[in-house]
PDB file of C-alpha atoms in Angstrom:
ATOM      1  CA  MET A   1     -36.814 -83.117 107.573  1.00  0.00           C
ATOM      2  CA  THR A   2     -38.830 -85.802 108.098  1.00  0.00           C
ATOM      3  CA  GLN A   3     -40.643 -86.145 111.552  1.00  0.00           C
ATOM      4  CA  LEU A   4     -43.279 -88.548 112.365  1.00  0.00           C
ATOM      5  CA  ASN A   5     -44.805 -88.401 116.123  1.00  0.00           C
ATOM      6  CA  PRO A   6     -48.800 -89.967 117.340  1.00  0.00           C
ATOM      7  CA  LEU A   7     -50.434 -86.568 116.449  1.00  0.00           C
ATOM      8  CA  THR A   8     -48.620 -84.797 113.541  1.00  0.00           C
ATOM      9  CA  ALA A   9     -46.193 -85.176 110.565  1.00  0.00           C
ATOM     10  CA  SER A  10     -44.630 -83.704 107.752  1.00  0.00           C
ATOM     11  CA  LEU A  11     -42.559 -83.959 104.720  1.00  0.00           C
ATOM     12  CA  SER A  12     -40.829 -81.234 102.731  1.00  0.00           C
ATOM     13  CA  LEU A  13     -40.693 -83.191  99.304  1.00  0.00           C
ATOM     14  CA  PRO A  14     -38.429 -81.605  96.523  1.00  0.00           C
ATOM     15  CA  ALA A  15     -40.011 -80.754  93.476  1.00  0.00           C
ATOM     16  CA  ASP A  16     -38.714 -83.521  91.953  1.00  0.00           C
ATOM     17  CA  THR A  17     -41.181 -87.660  90.199  1.00  0.00           C
ATOM     18  CA  ARG A  18     -37.717 -89.034  91.429  1.00  0.00           C
ATOM     19  CA  GLN A  19     -38.241 -88.214  94.871  1.00  0.00           C
ATOM     20  CA  LEU A  20     -41.690 -89.933  94.763  1.00  0.00           C
ATOM     21  CA  LEU A  21     -40.515 -92.661  96.081  1.00  0.00           C
ATOM     22  CA  ARG A  22     -39.616 -90.669  99.513  1.00  0.00           C
ATOM     23  CA  LEU A  23     -43.629 -89.354  99.372  1.00  0.00           C
ATOM     24  CA  GLN A  24     -44.724 -94.008  99.413  1.00  0.00           C
ATOM     25  CA  THR A  25     -41.968 -94.610 102.138  1.00  0.00           C
ATOM     26  CA  PHE A  26     -43.026 -91.753 104.261  1.00  0.00           C
ATOM     27  CA  LEU A  27     -46.801 -92.152 104.043  1.00  0.00           C
ATOM     28  CA  GLU A  28     -45.819 -96.506 105.225  1.00  0.00           C
ATOM     29  CA  GLU A  29     -43.964 -95.174 107.636  1.00  0.00           C
ATOM     30  CA  LEU A  30     -47.632 -92.345 108.723  1.00  0.00           C
ATOM     31  CA  SER A  31     -50.066 -95.479 108.283  1.00  0.00           C
ATOM     32  CA  HIS A  32     -47.557 -98.021 110.695  1.00  0.00           C
ATOM     33  CA  ASN A  33     -47.289 -95.204 113.317  1.00  0.00           C
ATOM     34  CA  TRP A  34     -51.198 -94.523 112.727  1.00  0.00           C
ATOM     35  CA  VAL A  35     -52.426 -97.664 112.709  1.00  0.00           C
ATOM     36  CA  LEU A  36     -54.163 -97.074 109.499  1.00  0.00           C
ATOM     37  CA  GLY A  37     -55.134 -99.490 107.342  1.00  0.00           C
ATOM     38  CA  ASP A  38     -54.382-100.630 103.888  1.00  0.00           C
ATOM     39  CA  GLU A  39     -57.691 -98.697 101.968  1.00  0.00           C
ATOM     40  CA  ALA A  40     -56.773 -95.206 104.203  1.00  0.00           C
ATOM     41  CA  LEU A  41     -53.164 -96.347 103.250  1.00  0.00           C
ATOM     42  CA  PHE A  42     -53.872 -96.795  99.466  1.00  0.00           C
ATOM     43  CA  ALA A  43     -56.288 -93.220  99.324  1.00  0.00           C
ATOM     44  CA  LEU A  44     -53.351 -91.286 101.237  1.00  0.00           C
ATOM     45  CA  ASN A  45     -51.075 -92.169  98.329  1.00  0.00           C
ATOM     46  CA  LEU A  46     -53.061 -92.051  95.206  1.00  0.00           C
ATOM     47  CA  ALA A  47     -54.297 -87.868  96.335  1.00  0.00           C
ATOM     48  CA  LEU A  48     -50.943 -87.263  97.243  1.00  0.00           C
ATOM     49  CA  GLU A  49     -49.471 -88.654  94.326  1.00  0.00           C
ATOM     50  CA  GLU A  50     -52.054 -87.383  92.030  1.00  0.00           C
ATOM     51  CA  LEU A  51     -51.680 -83.827  93.799  1.00  0.00           C
ATOM     52  CA  VAL A  52     -47.598 -83.587  94.193  1.00  0.00           C
ATOM     53  CA  THR A  53     -47.382 -85.434  89.930  1.00  0.00           C
ATOM     54  CA  ASN A  54     -49.625 -82.801  89.030  1.00  0.00           C
ATOM     55  CA  THR A  55     -47.809 -79.975  91.128  1.00  0.00           C
ATOM     56  CA  ILE A  56     -44.386 -81.224  89.221  1.00  0.00           C
ATOM     57  CA  PHE A  57     -45.770 -81.517  85.469  1.00  0.00           C
ATOM     58  CA  TYR A  58     -47.742 -78.685  85.224  1.00  0.00           C
ATOM     59  CA  GLY A  59     -47.296 -76.055  88.398  1.00  0.00           C
ATOM     60  CA  TYR A  60     -43.811 -73.982  87.567  1.00  0.00           C
ATOM     61  CA  ALA A  61     -42.876 -71.937  85.306  1.00  0.00           C
ATOM     62  CA  ASP A  62     -38.935 -71.924  85.902  1.00  0.00           C
ATOM     63  CA  LYS A  63     -36.453 -74.490  85.719  1.00  0.00           C
ATOM     64  CA  LEU A  64     -35.088 -73.980  89.503  1.00  0.00           C
ATOM     65  CA  PRO A  65     -35.237 -75.934  92.374  1.00  0.00           C
ATOM     66  CA  HIS A  66     -38.845 -75.802  94.649  1.00  0.00           C
ATOM     67  CA  VAL A  67     -40.122 -77.946  97.238  1.00  0.00           C
ATOM     68  CA  ILE A  68     -43.311 -78.664  98.098  1.00  0.00           C
ATOM     69  CA  ASP A  69     -44.252 -78.978 102.292  1.00  0.00           C
ATOM     70  CA  LEU A  70     -46.942 -82.001 103.905  1.00  0.00           C
ATOM     71  CA  ASP A  71     -48.465 -81.426 107.030  1.00  0.00           C
ATOM     72  CA  PHE A  72     -50.450 -84.136 108.258  1.00  0.00           C
ATOM     73  CA  GLU A  73     -52.708 -84.089 111.675  1.00  0.00           C
ATOM     74  CA  ALA A  74     -54.740 -86.608 113.208  1.00  0.00           C
ATOM     75  CA  ASP A  75     -57.586 -85.350 115.522  1.00  0.00           C
ATOM     76  CA  GLN A  76     -59.622 -88.005 118.044  1.00  0.00           C
ATOM     77  CA  THR A  77     -62.724 -88.762 115.726  1.00  0.00           C
ATOM     78  CA  GLY A  78     -59.492 -90.461 113.302  1.00  0.00           C
ATOM     79  CA  THR A  79     -59.625 -87.451 110.662  1.00  0.00           C
ATOM     80  CA  ILE A  80     -56.193 -86.517 109.125  1.00  0.00           C
ATOM     81  CA  ARG A  81     -55.769 -83.022 107.825  1.00  0.00           C
ATOM     82  CA  ILE A  82     -53.188 -82.455 105.243  1.00  0.00           C
ATOM     83  CA  VAL A  83     -52.008 -78.695 104.365  1.00  0.00           C
ATOM     84  CA  MET A  84     -50.312 -79.336 100.851  1.00  0.00           C
ATOM     85  CA  THR A  85     -48.030 -75.895 100.047  1.00  0.00           C
ATOM     86  CA  ASP A  86     -45.857 -75.304  97.358  1.00  0.00           C
ATOM     87  CA  ASP A  87     -44.819 -71.878  95.580  1.00  0.00           C
ATOM     88  CA  GLY A  88     -46.178 -72.670  92.249  1.00  0.00           C
ATOM     89  CA  LYS A  89     -48.482 -70.978  89.901  1.00  0.00           C
ATOM     90  CA  PRO A  90     -51.835 -70.486  91.336  1.00  0.00           C
ATOM     91  CA  PHE A  91     -54.130 -73.287  90.721  1.00  0.00           C
ATOM     92  CA  ASN A  92     -57.226 -73.932  92.793  1.00  0.00           C
ATOM     93  CA  LEU A  93     -58.623 -77.858  92.023  1.00  0.00           C
ATOM     94  CA  LEU A  94     -61.507 -76.850  92.721  1.00  0.00           C
ATOM     95  CA  ASN A  95     -62.210 -75.107  90.347  1.00  0.00           C
ATOM     96  CA  ALA A  96     -60.815 -77.666  87.725  1.00  0.00           C
ATOM     97  CA  PRO A  97     -63.389 -79.465  84.924  1.00  0.00           C
ATOM     98  CA  PRO A  98     -64.071 -82.477  85.573  1.00  0.00           C
ATOM     99  CA  PRO A  99     -62.702 -85.187  83.590  1.00  0.00           C
ATOM    100  CA  ASP A 100     -64.175 -86.530  80.367  1.00  0.00           C
ATOM    101  CA  SER A 101     -67.469 -87.774  80.461  1.00  0.00           C
ATOM    102  CA  PHE A 102     -67.843 -92.107  81.096  1.00  0.00           C
ATOM    103  CA  ASP A 103     -70.081 -92.001  78.414  1.00  0.00           C
ATOM    104  CA  LEU A 104     -67.478 -91.171  75.646  1.00  0.00           C
ATOM    105  CA  PRO A 105     -66.402 -94.100  73.780  1.00  0.00           C
ATOM    106  CA  VAL A 106     -62.788 -95.363  73.941  1.00  0.00           C
ATOM    107  CA  GLU A 107     -61.261 -93.844  71.279  1.00  0.00           C
ATOM    108  CA  GLU A 108     -62.129 -90.618  72.581  1.00  0.00           C
ATOM    109  CA  ARG A 109     -61.565 -90.780  76.257  1.00  0.00           C
ATOM    110  CA  GLU A 110     -58.577 -88.773  77.437  1.00  0.00           C
ATOM    111  CA  ILE A 111     -56.748 -89.757  80.833  1.00  0.00           C
ATOM    112  CA  GLY A 112     -56.696 -85.870  81.683  1.00  0.00           C
ATOM    113  CA  GLY A 113     -58.608 -85.140  85.180  1.00  0.00           C
ATOM    114  CA  LEU A 114     -58.615 -87.990  86.501  1.00  0.00           C
ATOM    115  CA  GLY A 115     -56.033 -87.236  89.114  1.00  0.00           C
ATOM    116  CA  ILE A 116     -57.932 -84.490  90.162  1.00  0.00           C
ATOM    117  CA  HIS A 117     -61.052 -85.805  89.888  1.00  0.00           C
ATOM    118  CA  PHE A 118     -59.637 -89.276  92.510  1.00  0.00           C
ATOM    119  CA  VAL A 119     -58.930 -86.370  94.870  1.00  0.00           C
ATOM    120  CA  LYS A 120     -62.219 -84.974  95.265  1.00  0.00           C
ATOM    121  CA  THR A 121     -64.148 -88.176  95.530  1.00  0.00           C
ATOM    122  CA  LEU A 122     -61.394 -89.526  97.968  1.00  0.00           C
ATOM    123  CA  MET A 123     -61.433 -86.404 100.472  1.00  0.00           C
ATOM    124  CA  LYS A 124     -64.342 -85.683 102.600  1.00  0.00           C
ATOM    125  CA  ARG A 125     -63.246 -82.601 102.256  1.00  0.00           C
ATOM    126  CA  ILE A 126     -60.784 -79.741 100.303  1.00  0.00           C
ATOM    127  CA  GLU A 127     -59.681 -76.019 100.726  1.00  0.00           C
ATOM    128  CA  TYR A 128     -58.128 -73.915  98.686  1.00  0.00           C
ATOM    129  CA  GLN A 129     -56.046 -70.236  99.487  1.00  0.00           C
ATOM    130  CA  ARG A 130     -53.635 -68.246  97.936  1.00  0.00           C
ATOM    131  CA  LEU A 131     -51.434 -66.905 100.332  1.00  0.00           C
ATOM    132  CA  ASN A 132     -48.491 -65.423 100.053  1.00  0.00           C
ATOM    133  CA  GLU A 133     -47.401 -66.222  96.973  1.00  0.00           C
ATOM    134  CA  LYS A 134     -48.147 -69.952  97.518  1.00  0.00           C
ATOM    135  CA  ASN A 135     -51.063 -72.249  97.023  1.00  0.00           C
ATOM    136  CA  ILE A 136     -52.400 -74.003  99.811  1.00  0.00           C
ATOM    137  CA  LEU A 137     -54.547 -76.761  99.595  1.00  0.00           C
ATOM    138  CA  THR A 138     -56.248 -78.123 102.660  1.00  0.00           C
ATOM    139  CA  LEU A 139     -57.738 -81.704 102.339  1.00  0.00           C
ATOM    140  CA  TRP A 140     -59.592 -84.300 105.501  1.00  0.00           C
ATOM    141  CA  TYR A 141     -59.689 -87.544 105.027  1.00  0.00           C
ATOM    142  CA  GLN A 142     -61.647 -90.098 106.549  1.00  0.00           C
ATOM    143  CA  PRO A 143     -60.642 -93.236 107.045  1.00  0.00           C
ATOM    144  CA  GLY A 144     -63.343 -95.702 106.482  1.00  0.00           C
ATOM    145  CA  LYS A 145     -65.629 -93.081 104.666  1.00  0.00           C
TER     146      LYS A 145
ATOM    147  CA  MET B   1     -43.219-102.881  89.292  1.00  0.00           C
ATOM    148  CA  GLN B   2     -41.970-106.471  88.095  1.00  0.00           C
ATOM    149  CA  MET B   3     -43.734-108.019  84.515  1.00  0.00           C
ATOM    150  CA  THR B   4     -43.904-111.665  83.652  1.00  0.00           C
ATOM    151  CA  TYR B   5     -45.091-112.984  80.389  1.00  0.00           C
ATOM    152  CA  SER B   6     -46.468-115.975  78.853  1.00  0.00           C
ATOM    153  CA  ASP B   7     -47.695-116.788  75.546  1.00  0.00           C
ATOM    154  CA  PHE B   8     -50.959-119.155  75.697  1.00  0.00           C
ATOM    155  CA  ASP B   9     -51.757-119.970  71.875  1.00  0.00           C
ATOM    156  CA  GLY B  10     -50.795-116.815  70.523  1.00  0.00           C
ATOM    157  CA  ILE B  11     -52.550-114.388  73.069  1.00  0.00           C
ATOM    158  CA  GLY B  12     -50.241-112.418  75.273  1.00  0.00           C
ATOM    159  CA  VAL B  13     -50.567-112.262  79.396  1.00  0.00           C
ATOM    160  CA  VAL B  14     -48.477-109.353  81.058  1.00  0.00           C
ATOM    161  CA  GLY B  15     -48.359-109.847  84.586  1.00  0.00           C
ATOM    162  CA  ILE B  16     -47.940-106.743  85.661  1.00  0.00           C
ATOM    163  CA  VAL B  17     -46.022-107.204  89.633  1.00  0.00           C
ATOM    164  CA  GLY B  18     -46.309-103.907  92.641  1.00  0.00           C
ATOM    165  CA  ARG B  19     -46.713-100.820  91.867  1.00  0.00           C
ATOM    166  CA  LEU B  20     -48.191 -99.220  89.011  1.00  0.00           C
ATOM    167  CA  ASP B  21     -47.855 -94.956  89.082  1.00  0.00           C
ATOM    168  CA  THR B  22     -45.901 -92.423  88.441  1.00  0.00           C
ATOM    169  CA  THR B  23     -42.244 -93.461  88.393  1.00  0.00           C
ATOM    170  CA  THR B  24     -43.147 -97.097  86.688  1.00  0.00           C
ATOM    171  CA  TYR B  25     -45.437 -96.529  83.930  1.00  0.00           C
ATOM    172  CA  SER B  26     -43.060 -95.451  81.233  1.00  0.00           C
ATOM    173  CA  ASP B  27     -41.908 -99.125  81.656  1.00  0.00           C
ATOM    174  CA  LEU B  28     -45.018-100.532  80.997  1.00  0.00           C
ATOM    175  CA  GLU B  29     -45.391 -98.330  78.269  1.00  0.00           C
ATOM    176  CA  THR B  30     -42.492 -99.451  76.419  1.00  0.00           C
ATOM    177  CA  TYR B  31     -42.982-103.396  76.951  1.00  0.00           C
ATOM    178  CA  LEU B  32     -46.421-103.076  75.636  1.00  0.00           C
ATOM    179  CA  ASN B  33     -44.528-101.210  72.574  1.00  0.00           C
ATOM    180  CA  SER B  34     -42.484-103.772  71.782  1.00  0.00           C
ATOM    181  CA  LEU B  35     -45.283-106.290  72.564  1.00  0.00           C
ATOM    182  CA  TYR B  36     -47.328-104.865  70.071  1.00  0.00           C
ATOM    183  CA  SER B  37     -44.319-104.185  67.114  1.00  0.00           C
ATOM    184  CA  LYS B  38     -44.046-108.302  67.817  1.00  0.00           C
ATOM    185  CA  GLY B  39     -47.298-108.507  66.314  1.00  0.00           C
ATOM    186  CA  VAL B  40     -49.242-109.086  69.797  1.00  0.00           C
ATOM    187  CA  ASN B  41     -52.790-108.011  69.176  1.00  0.00           C
ATOM    188  CA  GLN B  42     -54.407-110.428  71.890  1.00  0.00           C
ATOM    189  CA  LEU B  43     -53.654-109.097  75.069  1.00  0.00           C
ATOM    190  CA  VAL B  44     -54.431-109.852  78.984  1.00  0.00           C
ATOM    191  CA  LEU B  45     -53.383-107.125  81.741  1.00  0.00           C
ATOM    192  CA  ASP B  46     -53.256-109.602  84.950  1.00  0.00           C
ATOM    193  CA  CYS B  47     -53.304-107.367  87.695  1.00  0.00           C
ATOM    194  CA  THR B  48     -53.481-110.350  90.096  1.00  0.00           C
ATOM    195  CA  ARG B  49     -50.401-109.054  91.748  1.00  0.00           C
ATOM    196  CA  MET B  50     -50.615-105.006  90.890  1.00  0.00           C
ATOM    197  CA  ASP B  51     -51.264-103.550  94.529  1.00  0.00           C
ATOM    198  CA  TYR B  52     -51.209 -99.943  93.542  1.00  0.00           C
ATOM    199  CA  VAL B  53     -52.910 -97.716  90.704  1.00  0.00           C
ATOM    200  CA  SER B  54     -52.682 -94.220  89.912  1.00  0.00           C
ATOM    201  CA  SER B  55     -53.725 -92.114  86.831  1.00  0.00           C
ATOM    202  CA  SER B  56     -50.457 -92.408  85.478  1.00  0.00           C
ATOM    203  CA  GLY B  57     -51.158 -96.468  85.083  1.00  0.00           C
ATOM    204  CA  LEU B  58     -54.397 -96.235  84.193  1.00  0.00           C
ATOM    205  CA  ARG B  59     -53.330 -94.048  81.057  1.00  0.00           C
ATOM    206  CA  VAL B  60     -51.065 -96.552  80.179  1.00  0.00           C
ATOM    207  CA  PHE B  61     -54.361 -99.164  79.933  1.00  0.00           C
ATOM    208  CA  LEU B  62     -55.913 -96.717  78.433  1.00  0.00           C
ATOM    209  CA  LEU B  63     -53.432 -96.158  75.385  1.00  0.00           C
ATOM    210  CA  ALA B  64     -53.140-100.204  75.255  1.00  0.00           C
ATOM    211  CA  LEU B  65     -57.165-100.397  74.297  1.00  0.00           C
ATOM    212  CA  LYS B  66     -56.784 -97.190  72.024  1.00  0.00           C
ATOM    213  CA  ARG B  67     -54.598 -99.507  70.367  1.00  0.00           C
ATOM    214  CA  LEU B  68     -55.378-102.551  69.824  1.00  0.00           C
ATOM    215  CA  LYS B  69     -59.148-101.869  69.318  1.00  0.00           C
ATOM    216  CA  ALA B  70     -57.436 -99.845  65.953  1.00  0.00           C
ATOM    217  CA  THR B  71     -55.389-102.578  64.892  1.00  0.00           C
ATOM    218  CA  GLY B  72     -58.510-105.089  65.380  1.00  0.00           C
ATOM    219  CA  GLY B  73     -56.898-106.891  68.445  1.00  0.00           C
ATOM    220  CA  SER B  74     -58.504-107.315  71.921  1.00  0.00           C
ATOM    221  CA  LEU B  75     -57.507-106.561  75.302  1.00  0.00           C
ATOM    222  CA  VAL B  76     -58.759-108.232  78.937  1.00  0.00           C
ATOM    223  CA  ILE B  77     -57.732-107.163  81.723  1.00  0.00           C
ATOM    224  CA  CYS B  78     -57.734-109.545  85.289  1.00  0.00           C
ATOM    225  CA  GLY B  79     -57.145-109.920  88.996  1.00  0.00           C
ATOM    226  CA  LEU B  80     -58.075-106.505  89.978  1.00  0.00           C
ATOM    227  CA  GLN B  81     -57.761-106.048  93.491  1.00  0.00           C
ATOM    228  CA  PRO B  82     -60.469-104.313  95.719  1.00  0.00           C
ATOM    229  CA  THR B  83     -58.932-101.523  95.934  1.00  0.00           C
ATOM    230  CA  ILE B  84     -58.107-101.151  92.501  1.00  0.00           C
ATOM    231  CA  HIS B  85     -61.264-102.195  91.506  1.00  0.00           C
ATOM    232  CA  ASN B  86     -62.551 -99.249  93.109  1.00  0.00           C
ATOM    233  CA  VAL B  87     -60.263 -97.216  91.261  1.00  0.00           C
ATOM    234  CA  PHE B  88     -61.648 -98.204  88.196  1.00  0.00           C
ATOM    235  CA  GLU B  89     -64.879 -97.645  89.382  1.00  0.00           C
ATOM    236  CA  ILE B  90     -64.557 -93.776  90.273  1.00  0.00           C
ATOM    237  CA  SER B  91     -62.199 -93.792  86.614  1.00  0.00           C
ATOM    238  CA  GLY B  92     -65.669 -94.805  84.334  1.00  0.00           C
ATOM    239  CA  PHE B  93     -63.038 -97.650  83.608  1.00  0.00           C
ATOM    240  CA  LEU B  94     -65.396-100.367  84.198  1.00  0.00           C
ATOM    241  CA  SER B  95     -67.456-100.116  81.477  1.00  0.00           C
ATOM    242  CA  ILE B  96     -64.970 -99.333  79.060  1.00  0.00           C
ATOM    243  CA  PHE B  97     -62.740-102.551  79.926  1.00  0.00           C
ATOM    244  CA  ASN B  98     -63.226-106.209  79.581  1.00  0.00           C
ATOM    245  CA  ILE B  99     -62.465-107.221  82.806  1.00  0.00           C
ATOM    246  CA  LYS B 100     -62.395-110.930  84.099  1.00  0.00           C
ATOM    247  CA  ASP B 101     -62.252-112.136  88.046  1.00  0.00           C
ATOM    248  CA  ASN B 102     -59.027-114.182  87.155  1.00  0.00           C
ATOM    249  CA  CYS B 103     -56.570-115.033  83.929  1.00  0.00           C
ATOM    250  CA  ASP B 104     -58.829-117.934  83.189  1.00  0.00           C
ATOM    251  CA  GLN B 105     -61.905-116.528  82.417  1.00  0.00           C
ATOM    252  CA  ALA B 106     -59.446-113.497  80.472  1.00  0.00           C
ATOM    253  CA  LEU B 107     -58.000-116.576  78.515  1.00  0.00           C
ATOM    254  CA  ALA B 108     -61.357-117.893  77.645  1.00  0.00           C
ATOM    255  CA  ALA B 109     -62.938-114.915  76.673  1.00  0.00           C
ATOM    256  CA  LEU B 110     -59.476-114.466  73.751  1.00  0.00           C
ATOM    257  CA  LEU B 111     -59.463-118.093  72.625  1.00  0.00           C
TER     258      LEU B 111
END
């Protein structure tokens, strides 16, 4: 299930919020093995928690069990490529609306869209593909960006 | 996530310890609701020992601010670690919350 080595790592996560602790533990292990540092670990935790949670909450039209696959690969420059694959409804976060305007008074601010805004802010590059009924999201994270 | 509570002359200080995320935010939300129902409307959220927050956690902060503003109360947040401060900045939250460096300054702002 969970496989870690110096170059690639992968996690198959049941689409259930009760499994989020596994994501956290996995990222801590990855961070340890790849010597990522606190800032990178924080960024990966935040971006992936937001993406996985979003998929669990809004991604599925049925109540069947689903799995979210996360594949990690580090290149020689230290950039980490993450491929997230799920079999949920088509969702391209690159087309998602931005969060509420920061100029709105607090009474009118809503939290919606903030998680995706974090992902877009933290990641260096993002690509989306819909292939074989699956969402395939590829993210590039550069520590120290 | 764990919480601490102190009462300073009617001001409630809630310390958040650990991770405030999708799996823990409802504990804080429930606890804050219980404080409001006991009449606490001057609140400090002490984040000195909070080492992670996601949008689920930020939602609880935003709801707390809305609730306290609506009832004539006030909220001060203090002790943000640098990474958390960065998340507040990305969220546009630095301008809508009253944020102090530490608990003493937060209490001074309310007394």
